[in-house]
Amino acid sequence: MSWLFAFSPEELTAIRLSLWVAFWAMLGSLPVGVALALVLSRGRFWGKSLLNVVVHLPLIMPPVVTGYLLLLLFGRKGPIGEFLAEKLGIVFAFRWTGAALACAIMGFPLLVRSIRLSIDAVDRRLEDAAGTLGANALWIFVTITLPLIVPGIIAGMILSFARALGEFGATITFVSNIPGETQTLPTAIYMLIQVPGGDLAALRLTLVSIAISMLALFASEALIDRASRRVQGR
Amino acid sequence: MLSVAVAHRLGDFLLDAAFESGGGLTALFGRSGSGKTSLVNAIAGLIRPSRGRIVVDGEVLTDTASGVFVPARRRHVGYVFQEGRLFPHLTVRQNLLYGRRFAPTSRRNGRGRAGEVEHVIELLGIGELLGRRPANLSGGEKQRVAIGRALLAQPRLLVMDEPLASLDEERKTEILPYIERLRDEFAIPIVYVSHAIAEVTRLATTMVVMSEGRVAAVGPTAAIMGRIDLFPLTGRAEAGAILNTRVAEHDIRFGLTTLRSAAGDLRVPYIDMRLGTQLRVRIRARDVMIALQPPQGLSALNILPGTVAEIGPADGGSVEMRLDCGGEALIARLTRRSVEGLGLAPGRPVYAVIKSIAFDHQAFAGAAPSTPGADADTRHG
């Protein structure tokens, strides 16, 4: 059984990088996700259904397509990539930041959907009641709406995190498979399967992958349960 | 003090209502779907009427003609909703204090005791509940917390939309005295929406009768309840006159209390109230009998002389009539046969007979709103 714990430095790096990338993908997309969910749930404007479709596209399109589009837009020569690199010094291409961006985009529909459903479920009459007590829109959002949608936000974050951990196609297309920079668990496993004698290492990482996923799911269930109790005042 | 004129279309329904009120408790009474809730929502600023003008305490809150629309949060109109609408994720204490930070400092002291959190908590009897969350409260407790929450935001006007509708009879009787104390102790003007005549006759200073989006009648509660022509709207079964009385005497031996009114003395089952206390009594039309001579050898204790003032239209076999008893109105329901048999007609002197037992707890209301705090110092004995 010793093979099970005989992680090579490269494997440990892949695990660490995977968690790191997934964490930032989740955190970075959160504010945008909440804002978009709010707009989609509450907004009434022309082109709302189009926006909804665009948000959900990464869920349906082949990940390779998403990765390639990212490469076109955020690559060194891409319009957005070039601008960010020159003006702000932010580079996505072939960096871990690019992997995080790809993961964030792929997990975004799940994040937005989960939060949006929880906003839809908020009793707006409670917000009216807060209004008659003198609260303005921002204060109502912070003290009433936000606490009530916390379970949905947590669920969305976990889904986004889980999606990021499993992301393969868009990541490898956009930022390739550079050990120590963009090589996450799935790409590492994929590489190991291609190399003769890499089977044991691939199995090790697979088990790690399963363990992380299960932990994340258990944690999310517990968190959501606690948050719902709090929200419902039980 | 409060002046409302609103025209608003909601689908097929047209709300076109106007009324004025000088304070106290103004009841909007009418069947469900008569536009009561829309009207108070317009007052609270939750809906923006297509046309209208709403003025509270001299401040224009809505005036479509000049484009004025003060948003709900700046109106300082407290709202007690039918379902309470307590914030489920906050404790009772946090709910109560939610509106405090927005309360105008000028009124914080101006309205005196209404500002004292402890006083409100004590008045509503919710001290035990402060650490709990709404999910762990009974219906009656929820409504008391909702009233406290609205009150602590220092409103200049309190709007209550069927606050008792979702409660059972026992809970209703538990809350009614608190609402009376709001009206009398805090002297805060209240607009109270209800379709329950017992609540309205007990609480209201002024009654606004609504029907199909329009105001059918406005006036002092006793005057409205004495109008036979409004019975189709105010409800025949529960029809009855309201008498303003004063506790005049207690008869401990027989467990009776004498109430004095302009119509005469009423002897009712003992009420634990000080002599001189103003009391509003509802005498249901179905509890009143009519005699042509002062009856003798009768068990009923209350015999009030008066004259027939008005006889209403027949409704099946029965008829309502209004009697003038020393200037006060009394409503009686008789069979058409009795009316004919006794030869009753306007102007005819008669005697109204009322059994003392007819006065159940629902018939009485606390101190009459017209003269709050007019209790005499005399103790009953």
Coordinates of C-alpha atoms in Angstrom, one line a residue:
Chain A
M1 CA 0.0 0.0 0.0
S2 CA 3.0 2.3 0.3
W3 CA 2.5 3.3 -3.4
L4 CA -0.7 5.0 -2.3
F5 CA 1.1 7.7 -0.4
A6 CA 4.3 7.9 -2.4
F7 CA 3.4 11.2 -4.0
S8 CA 6.1 12.7 -6.2
P9 CA 6.8 16.4 -5.9
E10 CA 5.1 16.9 -9.3
E11 CA 2.0 15.2 -8.2
L12 CA 1.8 17.2 -5.0
T13 CA 2.2 20.3 -7.1
A14 CA -0.7 19.3 -9.3
I15 CA -2.9 18.7 -6.3
R16 CA -1.9 22.0 -4.7
L17 CA -2.4 23.9 -7.9
S18 CA -5.8 22.3 -8.6
L19 CA -7.1 23.5 -5.2
W20 CA -5.5 26.9 -5.7
V21 CA -7.0 27.4 -9.1
A22 CA -10.4 26.1 -8.1
F23 CA -10.4 28.3 -5.0
W24 CA -9.7 31.4 -7.0
A25 CA -12.0 30.5 -9.8
M26 CA -14.8 30.2 -7.2
L27 CA -14.0 33.4 -5.3
G28 CA -13.3 35.5 -8.4
S29 CA -16.6 34.6 -10.1
L30 CA -18.6 35.0 -6.9
P31 CA -19.3 38.8 -6.9
V32 CA -20.0 38.8 -10.7
G33 CA -22.2 35.8 -10.2
V34 CA -24.3 37.4 -7.4
A35 CA -24.6 40.6 -9.5
L36 CA -25.7 38.7 -12.6
A37 CA -28.1 36.4 -10.7
L38 CA -29.6 39.6 -9.2
V39 CA -30.0 41.2 -12.7
L40 CA -31.5 38.0 -14.2
S41 CA -33.9 37.5 -11.3
R42 CA -35.0 41.0 -10.7
G43 CA -34.1 43.0 -13.8
R44 CA -36.6 43.8 -16.5
F45 CA -34.8 44.9 -19.7
W46 CA -34.5 44.2 -23.3
G47 CA -32.1 41.4 -24.1
K48 CA -32.5 39.6 -20.8
S49 CA -33.2 36.2 -22.3
L50 CA -30.1 36.7 -24.5
L51 CA -28.0 37.4 -21.5
N52 CA -29.4 34.4 -19.8
V53 CA -28.5 32.2 -22.8
V54 CA -24.9 33.7 -22.9
V55 CA -24.4 32.9 -19.2
H56 CA -25.5 29.3 -19.7
L57 CA -23.5 28.8 -22.9
P58 CA -20.4 27.2 -21.2
L59 CA -22.7 24.6 -19.8
I60 CA -23.7 23.4 -23.2
M61 CA -20.9 24.2 -25.6
P62 CA -18.0 21.7 -25.9
P63 CA -15.3 22.8 -23.4
V64 CA -12.8 22.9 -26.2
V65 CA -14.9 25.6 -27.9
T66 CA -14.9 27.7 -24.7
G67 CA -11.2 27.2 -24.3
Y68 CA -10.5 28.2 -27.9
L69 CA -12.7 31.3 -27.5
L70 CA -10.8 32.3 -24.4
L71 CA -7.6 31.8 -26.3
L72 CA -8.8 34.1 -29.1
L73 CA -10.0 36.8 -26.6
F74 CA -7.5 36.5 -23.8
G75 CA -4.5 35.2 -25.6
R76 CA -1.3 37.3 -26.0
K77 CA -2.6 38.6 -29.3
G78 CA -6.3 38.6 -28.3
P79 CA -8.0 41.9 -28.0
I80 CA -8.7 41.7 -24.3
G81 CA -5.5 39.8 -23.5
E82 CA -3.3 42.3 -25.2
F83 CA -5.1 45.2 -23.5
L84 CA -4.9 43.7 -20.0
A85 CA -1.2 42.7 -20.5
E86 CA -0.2 46.2 -21.7
K87 CA -2.3 48.4 -19.4
L88 CA -2.5 46.4 -16.2
G89 CA 0.2 43.8 -16.6
I90 CA -2.3 40.9 -16.1
V91 CA -1.5 37.9 -18.3
F92 CA -3.8 34.9 -18.6
A93 CA -2.2 33.0 -21.4
F94 CA -0.3 29.9 -20.1
R95 CA -0.5 31.0 -16.5
W96 CA -2.4 29.6 -13.6
T97 CA -4.5 32.7 -13.7
G98 CA -5.7 31.6 -17.1
A99 CA -6.5 28.2 -15.7
A100 CA -8.6 29.9 -13.0
L101 CA -10.3 32.0 -15.6
A102 CA -11.2 29.0 -17.7
C103 CA -12.5 27.2 -14.6
A104 CA -14.5 30.2 -13.5
I105 CA -16.2 30.5 -16.9
M106 CA -17.0 26.8 -16.9
G107 CA -18.5 26.9 -13.4
F108 CA -20.2 30.3 -13.9
P109 CA -23.6 28.9 -15.2
L110 CA -23.9 26.6 -12.1
L111 CA -23.0 29.5 -9.7
V112 CA -25.4 32.0 -11.3
R113 CA -28.2 29.4 -11.6
S114 CA -28.0 28.4 -8.0
I115 CA -27.9 32.0 -6.7
R116 CA -30.7 33.1 -9.0
L117 CA -33.0 30.4 -7.9
S118 CA -32.5 31.4 -4.3
I119 CA -33.2 35.1 -5.1
D120 CA -36.3 34.0 -7.0
A121 CA -37.4 32.3 -3.8
V122 CA -37.0 35.3 -1.5
D123 CA -40.3 36.7 -0.4
R124 CA -40.3 40.2 -1.8
R125 CA -43.0 41.2 0.6
L126 CA -40.3 41.1 3.3
E127 CA -38.3 43.6 1.4
D128 CA -41.4 45.8 1.1
A129 CA -41.8 45.5 4.9
A130 CA -38.2 46.6 5.4
G131 CA -39.0 49.6 3.1
T132 CA -41.9 50.7 5.2
L133 CA -39.5 50.6 8.2
G134 CA -37.3 53.2 6.5
A135 CA -34.6 51.0 4.9
N136 CA -33.2 52.0 1.5
A137 CA -32.6 49.5 -1.4
L138 CA -28.9 48.8 -0.5
W139 CA -29.6 48.3 3.2
I140 CA -32.5 46.0 2.4
F141 CA -30.2 43.9 0.2
V142 CA -27.5 43.7 2.8
T143 CA -29.7 43.0 5.8
I144 CA -32.6 41.0 4.3
T145 CA -32.0 39.7 0.8
L146 CA -28.4 38.6 1.2
P147 CA -28.8 36.7 4.4
L148 CA -31.8 34.9 3.0
I149 CA -29.9 33.7 -0.1
V150 CA -26.8 32.6 1.7
P151 CA -27.8 28.9 1.3
G152 CA -28.1 29.4 -2.4
I153 CA -24.7 31.2 -2.5
I154 CA -23.0 28.4 -0.7
A155 CA -24.5 25.8 -2.9
G156 CA -23.4 27.8 -6.0
M157 CA -19.9 28.2 -4.6
I158 CA -19.5 24.5 -4.0
L159 CA -20.8 23.7 -7.5
S160 CA -18.4 26.2 -9.0
F161 CA -15.5 24.8 -7.0
A162 CA -16.4 21.2 -7.9
R163 CA -16.7 22.1 -11.6
A164 CA -13.3 23.9 -11.4
L165 CA -11.7 20.8 -9.9
G166 CA -12.9 18.7 -12.8
E167 CA -12.3 21.2 -15.5
F168 CA -10.2 19.7 -18.3
G169 CA -11.1 20.7 -21.9
A170 CA -11.2 24.5 -21.7
T171 CA -8.2 24.6 -19.4
I172 CA -5.9 22.5 -21.6
T173 CA -7.0 24.3 -24.7
F174 CA -6.5 27.8 -23.3
V175 CA -3.5 27.5 -21.1
S176 CA -2.0 24.0 -22.1
N177 CA -0.5 21.6 -19.6
I178 CA 2.5 23.2 -18.0
P179 CA 3.6 21.4 -14.8
G180 CA 3.8 23.8 -11.9
E181 CA 1.8 26.5 -13.7
T182 CA -1.3 25.1 -15.4
Q183 CA -1.1 21.4 -14.8
T184 CA -4.1 20.6 -12.6
L185 CA -5.3 17.2 -11.4
P186 CA -7.3 16.2 -14.5
T187 CA -4.6 17.2 -16.9
A188 CA -1.9 15.5 -14.8
I189 CA -4.0 12.3 -14.7
Y190 CA -4.5 12.5 -18.5
M191 CA -0.7 13.0 -19.0
L192 CA 0.2 10.1 -16.7
I193 CA -2.2 7.7 -18.6
Q194 CA -0.3 8.6 -21.8
V195 CA 3.1 7.7 -20.3
P196 CA 4.2 4.1 -19.9
G197 CA 4.4 3.2 -16.2
G198 CA 2.3 6.1 -15.1
D199 CA -0.7 4.0 -14.2
L200 CA 0.0 3.9 -10.4
A201 CA 0.5 7.6 -10.2
A202 CA -2.7 8.2 -12.3
L203 CA -4.6 5.9 -9.8
R204 CA -3.2 7.8 -6.9
L205 CA -4.3 11.2 -8.2
T206 CA -7.7 9.7 -9.2
L207 CA -8.3 8.6 -5.6
V208 CA -7.2 12.1 -4.4
S209 CA -9.7 13.6 -6.8
I210 CA -12.5 11.4 -5.5
A211 CA -11.6 12.3 -1.9
I212 CA -11.6 16.0 -2.5
S213 CA -14.9 15.9 -4.4
M214 CA -16.6 13.9 -1.6
L215 CA -15.2 16.2 1.1
A216 CA -16.5 19.3 -0.8
L217 CA -19.9 17.8 -1.2
F218 CA -20.2 16.8 2.5
A219 CA -19.0 20.2 3.5
S220 CA -21.5 21.9 1.3
E221 CA -24.4 19.8 2.6
A222 CA -23.5 20.6 6.1
L223 CA -23.0 24.3 5.4
I224 CA -26.3 24.6 3.4
D225 CA -28.2 22.8 6.2
R226 CA -26.8 25.2 8.8
A227 CA -27.5 28.2 6.7
S228 CA -31.1 27.2 5.9
R229 CA -31.8 26.6 9.6
R230 CA -30.5 30.0 10.4
V231 CA -32.5 31.6 7.6
Q232 CA -35.7 29.9 8.6
G233 CA -35.0 30.7 12.2
R234 CA -35.3 27.1 13.4
Chain B
M1 CA -54.9 65.0 9.6
L2 CA -55.3 62.3 7.0
S3 CA -56.7 63.0 3.6
V4 CA -56.8 60.4 0.8
A5 CA -58.1 60.5 -2.7
V6 CA -56.9 57.7 -5.0
A7 CA -57.8 56.4 -8.4
H8 CA -55.9 53.3 -9.6
R9 CA -56.6 50.6 -12.1
L10 CA -55.5 47.0 -11.4
G11 CA -56.5 44.9 -14.3
D12 CA -60.3 45.0 -14.5
F13 CA -60.6 46.5 -11.0
L14 CA -60.9 50.2 -10.6
L15 CA -60.1 51.7 -7.2
D16 CA -61.6 55.2 -7.0
A17 CA -61.8 56.2 -3.3
A18 CA -61.5 59.2 -1.2
F19 CA -61.9 59.9 2.5
E20 CA -60.7 62.1 5.3
S21 CA -60.1 61.3 8.9
G22 CA -59.3 63.4 11.9
G23 CA -57.3 60.9 13.8
G24 CA -58.1 58.0 16.2
L25 CA -58.7 54.7 14.5
T26 CA -60.1 54.8 11.0
A27 CA -61.5 51.5 9.9
L28 CA -61.6 50.6 6.2
F29 CA -64.4 48.2 6.2
G30 CA -65.7 46.1 3.3
R31 CA -65.7 42.6 1.7
S32 CA -62.5 41.1 0.4
G33 CA -61.8 42.5 -3.0
S34 CA -63.4 45.9 -2.2
G35 CA -60.0 47.6 -2.6
K36 CA -59.1 48.2 1.1
T37 CA -55.6 46.8 0.9
S38 CA -54.8 48.7 -2.3
L39 CA -55.9 51.8 -0.6
V40 CA -53.6 51.4 2.4
N41 CA -50.8 50.3 0.1
A42 CA -51.2 53.6 -1.7
I43 CA -51.1 55.4 1.7
A44 CA -47.9 53.5 2.7
G45 CA -46.3 54.1 -0.7
L46 CA -46.2 50.5 -1.8
I47 CA -48.2 51.3 -4.9
R48 CA -48.2 54.4 -7.0
P49 CA -51.7 55.3 -7.9
S50 CA -52.4 56.5 -11.5
R51 CA -54.2 59.5 -10.0
G52 CA -54.5 60.8 -6.5
R53 CA -53.4 62.9 -3.6
I54 CA -52.5 61.7 -0.1
V55 CA -51.8 64.1 2.7
V56 CA -50.8 63.1 6.2
D57 CA -50.3 65.6 9.0
G58 CA -50.1 68.4 6.4
E59 CA -47.3 66.7 4.4
V60 CA -48.1 65.7 0.8
L61 CA -47.0 62.1 0.3
T62 CA -48.5 61.5 -3.1
D63 CA -49.8 64.1 -5.5
T64 CA -49.9 62.9 -9.1
A65 CA -51.0 66.3 -10.3
S66 CA -47.7 67.9 -9.2
G67 CA -45.6 64.7 -9.6
V68 CA -45.0 64.2 -5.9
F69 CA -44.4 60.7 -4.7
V70 CA -42.5 60.2 -1.5
P71 CA -41.0 56.7 -1.4
A72 CA -42.3 54.3 1.2
R73 CA -39.1 54.4 3.2
R74 CA -39.4 58.2 3.8
R75 CA -43.1 58.2 4.6
H76 CA -42.9 57.1 8.2
V77 CA -46.1 55.2 7.8
G78 CA -45.8 52.1 9.9
Y79 CA -47.3 49.0 8.3
V80 CA -48.6 45.9 10.2
F81 CA -49.2 43.3 7.6
Q82 CA -51.8 40.5 7.7
E83 CA -49.1 37.8 7.8
G84 CA -46.8 39.8 10.1
R85 CA -43.9 39.6 7.6
L86 CA -41.3 39.3 10.4
F87 CA -37.8 38.8 9.1
P88 CA -37.3 35.1 9.6
H89 CA -33.5 35.2 10.0
L90 CA -33.5 37.8 12.7
T91 CA -34.4 37.5 16.4
V92 CA -37.5 39.2 17.8
R93 CA -35.2 41.9 19.3
Q94 CA -33.5 42.5 15.9
N95 CA -36.9 42.6 14.2
L96 CA -38.2 45.1 16.7
L97 CA -35.2 47.4 16.3
Y98 CA -34.9 47.1 12.5
G99 CA -36.6 50.5 11.9
R100 CA -35.0 52.3 14.8
R101 CA -31.9 53.6 12.9
F102 CA -34.2 55.3 10.4
A103 CA -36.6 56.8 12.9
P104 CA -36.6 60.6 12.7
T105 CA -34.8 62.1 15.7
S106 CA -37.3 64.9 15.9
R107 CA -40.1 62.5 16.7
R108 CA -38.0 60.3 18.8
N109 CA -38.7 62.6 21.8
G110 CA -41.6 64.5 20.4
R111 CA -43.9 61.5 20.6
G112 CA -42.7 60.7 24.0
R113 CA -43.3 57.3 25.3
A114 CA -43.7 55.7 21.9
G115 CA -39.9 56.0 21.6
E116 CA -39.1 54.0 24.6
V117 CA -38.3 50.5 23.5
E118 CA -38.9 49.1 26.9
H119 CA -42.3 50.7 27.1
V120 CA -43.4 49.2 23.8
I121 CA -42.0 45.8 24.8
E122 CA -43.9 46.0 28.0
L123 CA -47.1 47.3 26.5
L124 CA -47.2 44.4 24.0
G125 CA -46.1 41.9 26.5
I126 CA -43.3 40.5 24.4
G127 CA -40.4 40.8 26.9
E128 CA -40.1 37.0 27.1
L129 CA -39.7 36.6 23.3
L130 CA -36.8 38.9 22.6
G131 CA -34.2 36.1 22.0
R132 CA -36.5 33.9 19.9
R133 CA -36.9 33.7 16.1
P134 CA -40.2 34.2 14.4
A135 CA -40.5 30.5 13.5
N136 CA -40.8 29.8 17.2
L137 CA -43.7 32.3 17.8
S138 CA -47.4 31.7 17.9
G139 CA -49.6 33.6 15.5
G140 CA -50.7 36.1 18.2
E141 CA -47.1 36.6 19.3
K142 CA -46.0 37.2 15.8
Q143 CA -48.6 39.9 15.3
R144 CA -47.7 41.6 18.6
V145 CA -44.0 41.7 17.5
A146 CA -45.1 43.1 14.1
I147 CA -47.0 45.8 15.8
G148 CA -44.0 46.6 18.0
R149 CA -41.7 46.7 15.0
A150 CA -43.9 49.2 13.2
L151 CA -44.3 51.3 16.3
L152 CA -40.6 51.5 17.1
A153 CA -39.9 53.0 13.7
Q154 CA -41.7 56.1 15.1
P155 CA -44.4 56.3 12.5
R156 CA -46.7 59.3 12.2
L157 CA -49.4 57.0 11.0
L158 CA -49.9 53.3 11.6
V159 CA -51.5 51.2 8.9
M160 CA -52.9 47.7 9.8
D161 CA -54.1 45.4 7.1
E162 CA -56.3 42.7 8.6
P163 CA -53.8 42.1 11.4
L164 CA -56.2 39.6 13.1
A165 CA -57.5 37.8 10.1
S166 CA -55.1 34.9 10.3
L167 CA -55.7 34.3 14.1
D168 CA -58.3 32.3 15.9
E169 CA -60.9 33.8 18.2
E170 CA -58.8 33.4 21.3
R171 CA -55.8 35.1 19.8
K172 CA -58.0 37.9 18.5
T173 CA -59.3 38.7 21.9
E174 CA -55.7 38.6 23.1
I175 CA -54.6 41.3 20.7
L176 CA -57.6 43.6 20.6
P177 CA -56.8 45.3 23.9
Y178 CA -53.2 46.1 22.7
I179 CA -54.6 47.9 19.6
E180 CA -57.0 49.8 21.9
R181 CA -54.0 50.9 23.9
L182 CA -52.2 52.1 20.8
R183 CA -55.2 54.2 19.8
D184 CA -55.7 55.7 23.3
E185 CA -52.3 55.7 25.0
F186 CA -50.0 56.5 22.1
A187 CA -52.7 58.6 20.4
I188 CA -51.2 57.4 17.1
P189 CA -53.6 57.7 14.2
I190 CA -54.3 54.3 12.8
V191 CA -55.9 53.1 9.5
Y192 CA -57.2 49.7 10.1
V193 CA -58.4 47.4 7.3
S194 CA -60.9 44.7 8.3
H195 CA -63.9 42.8 7.0
A196 CA -64.9 41.7 10.6
I197 CA -67.7 44.0 11.9
A198 CA -67.0 43.0 15.5
E199 CA -63.4 44.3 15.3
V200 CA -64.4 47.4 13.6
T201 CA -67.3 48.4 15.9
R202 CA -65.0 47.8 18.9
L203 CA -62.0 49.7 17.6
A204 CA -63.0 52.3 15.1
T205 CA -63.5 56.0 15.7
T206 CA -64.3 56.6 12.1
M207 CA -65.6 54.1 9.7
V208 CA -65.0 54.1 5.9
V209 CA -67.3 51.6 4.2
M210 CA -65.8 50.3 0.9
S211 CA -67.6 48.6 -1.9
E212 CA -66.3 47.6 -5.3
G213 CA -63.4 50.0 -5.1
R214 CA -65.5 52.9 -4.0
V215 CA -66.3 54.6 -0.7
A216 CA -69.9 53.9 0.1
A217 CA -70.0 55.9 3.3
V218 CA -67.7 57.7 5.8
G219 CA -68.6 58.8 9.3
P220 CA -68.4 58.1 13.1
T221 CA -68.8 54.4 13.8
A222 CA -72.0 54.8 15.7
A223 CA -73.6 56.8 12.9
I224 CA -72.6 54.4 10.2
M225 CA -73.7 51.3 12.2
G226 CA -77.1 53.0 12.7
R227 CA -77.7 53.4 9.0
I228 CA -80.2 50.9 7.8
D229 CA -79.4 51.6 4.1
L230 CA -75.8 50.4 4.7
F231 CA -76.8 47.0 6.1
P232 CA -76.3 45.2 2.7
L233 CA -72.7 46.4 3.1
T234 CA -72.1 46.2 6.8
G235 CA -73.9 42.9 7.1
R236 CA -77.4 42.1 8.2
A237 CA -76.6 39.2 10.4
E238 CA -74.3 41.2 12.6
A239 CA -76.2 44.5 12.3
G240 CA -76.5 46.4 15.5
A241 CA -76.3 49.9 17.0
I242 CA -73.5 51.3 19.1
L243 CA -74.3 53.1 22.3
N244 CA -71.7 55.3 24.1
T245 CA -72.2 54.6 27.8
R246 CA -70.5 55.3 31.1
V247 CA -70.1 52.8 34.0
A248 CA -72.6 54.2 36.6
E249 CA -73.2 51.5 39.2
H250 CA -72.1 48.1 40.3
D251 CA -74.5 45.6 41.9
I252 CA -72.2 43.1 43.6
R253 CA -75.1 41.1 45.0
F254 CA -76.6 40.2 41.6
G255 CA -73.3 40.5 39.7
L256 CA -74.6 43.3 37.5
T257 CA -73.3 46.6 36.2
T258 CA -75.4 49.6 35.2
L259 CA -74.3 51.5 32.2
R260 CA -75.7 55.0 31.7
S261 CA -76.4 56.4 28.2
A262 CA -78.5 59.1 26.6
A263 CA -81.0 56.3 25.7
G264 CA -81.4 55.2 29.3
D265 CA -79.8 52.8 31.8
L266 CA -78.6 49.4 30.7
R267 CA -78.1 46.6 33.2
V268 CA -75.5 44.1 32.0
P269 CA -73.4 41.3 33.5
Y270 CA -70.8 42.6 35.9
I271 CA -67.9 44.4 34.2
D272 CA -64.7 44.9 36.1
M273 CA -64.3 48.6 35.3
R274 CA -64.1 51.7 37.4
L275 CA -67.1 53.9 37.8
G276 CA -67.2 56.6 35.2
T277 CA -65.3 54.6 32.6
Q278 CA -66.5 55.3 29.1
L279 CA -67.7 52.2 27.4
R280 CA -68.9 51.5 24.0
V281 CA -71.6 48.9 23.7
R282 CA -72.9 47.1 20.7
I283 CA -76.5 46.1 20.8
R284 CA -77.2 43.6 18.0
A285 CA -80.5 44.1 16.2
R286 CA -81.5 40.5 16.7
D287 CA -81.3 41.0 20.6
V288 CA -83.8 43.8 20.6
M289 CA -87.6 43.2 21.1
I290 CA -90.3 45.8 20.7
A291 CA -93.3 46.5 23.0
L292 CA -96.1 49.0 22.7
Q293 CA -96.6 49.4 26.4
P294 CA -94.0 49.3 29.2
P295 CA -93.8 45.5 29.7
Q296 CA -94.7 44.0 33.1
G297 CA -93.7 40.7 34.6
L298 CA -90.9 40.2 32.2
S299 CA -87.4 38.8 33.0
A300 CA -85.6 41.2 30.7
L301 CA -84.0 44.0 32.7
N302 CA -83.5 46.6 30.1
I303 CA -86.5 48.6 28.8
L304 CA -85.7 51.7 26.9
P305 CA -88.4 54.1 25.7
G306 CA -88.2 55.6 22.3
T307 CA -89.9 56.2 19.0
V308 CA -89.7 54.4 15.6
A309 CA -87.5 56.6 13.4
E310 CA -87.1 54.5 10.2
I311 CA -88.3 51.1 8.9
G312 CA -86.0 49.4 6.4
P313 CA -86.9 47.4 3.4
A314 CA -88.1 43.9 4.0
D315 CA -85.6 41.1 3.7
G316 CA -87.4 37.8 3.5
G317 CA -89.6 37.6 6.6
S318 CA -87.7 40.2 8.6
V319 CA -87.3 43.9 8.7
E320 CA -84.8 46.2 10.5
M321 CA -85.9 49.4 12.1
R322 CA -84.1 52.3 13.7
L323 CA -85.4 53.6 17.0
D324 CA -84.7 57.0 18.4
C325 CA -84.0 56.6 22.1
G326 CA -83.2 60.0 23.7
G327 CA -81.2 61.0 20.6
E328 CA -79.3 57.7 20.3
A329 CA -80.0 55.2 17.6
L330 CA -81.0 51.6 18.4
I331 CA -81.5 49.0 15.7
A332 CA -84.1 46.2 16.1
R333 CA -84.8 43.3 13.8
L334 CA -88.4 42.1 13.8
T335 CA -90.5 39.8 11.7
R336 CA -92.7 41.5 9.1
R337 CA -95.6 40.0 10.8
S338 CA -94.8 41.7 14.1
V339 CA -94.4 45.0 12.4
E340 CA -97.8 44.7 10.8
G341 CA -99.4 43.2 13.9
L342 CA -98.2 46.0 16.2
G343 CA -99.0 48.6 13.6
L344 CA -95.4 50.0 13.8
A345 CA -94.7 53.1 11.7
P346 CA -92.3 56.0 11.9
G347 CA -93.2 58.3 14.8
R348 CA -94.8 55.6 16.9
P349 CA -93.7 55.6 20.6
V350 CA -92.4 52.1 21.6
Y351 CA -90.3 50.3 24.2
A352 CA -87.2 48.5 23.3
V353 CA -86.5 45.4 25.4
I354 CA -83.0 43.9 25.7
K355 CA -82.0 40.9 27.8
S356 CA -79.0 41.6 30.0
I357 CA -77.5 38.3 29.0
A358 CA -77.4 39.5 25.4
F359 CA -74.3 41.5 26.3
D360 CA -71.4 39.1 25.8
H361 CA -67.8 40.0 26.0
Q362 CA -67.8 40.9 22.3
A363 CA -70.3 43.6 22.9
F364 CA -68.0 45.8 24.9
A365 CA -65.1 47.9 23.8
G366 CA -62.6 49.7 26.0
A367 CA -62.6 53.4 26.7
A368 CA -64.4 55.2 24.0
P369 CA -61.9 56.8 21.6
S370 CA -63.7 60.2 21.6
T371 CA -62.7 60.8 25.3
P372 CA -59.5 58.8 26.0
G373 CA -58.5 58.8 29.6
A374 CA -61.8 60.2 30.9
D375 CA -61.9 57.7 33.7
A376 CA -63.2 59.1 36.9
D377 CA -61.2 58.6 40.1
T378 CA -64.1 56.9 41.9
R379 CA -63.4 53.2 42.6
H380 CA -66.2 50.8 42.2
G381 CA -67.7 49.4 45.4

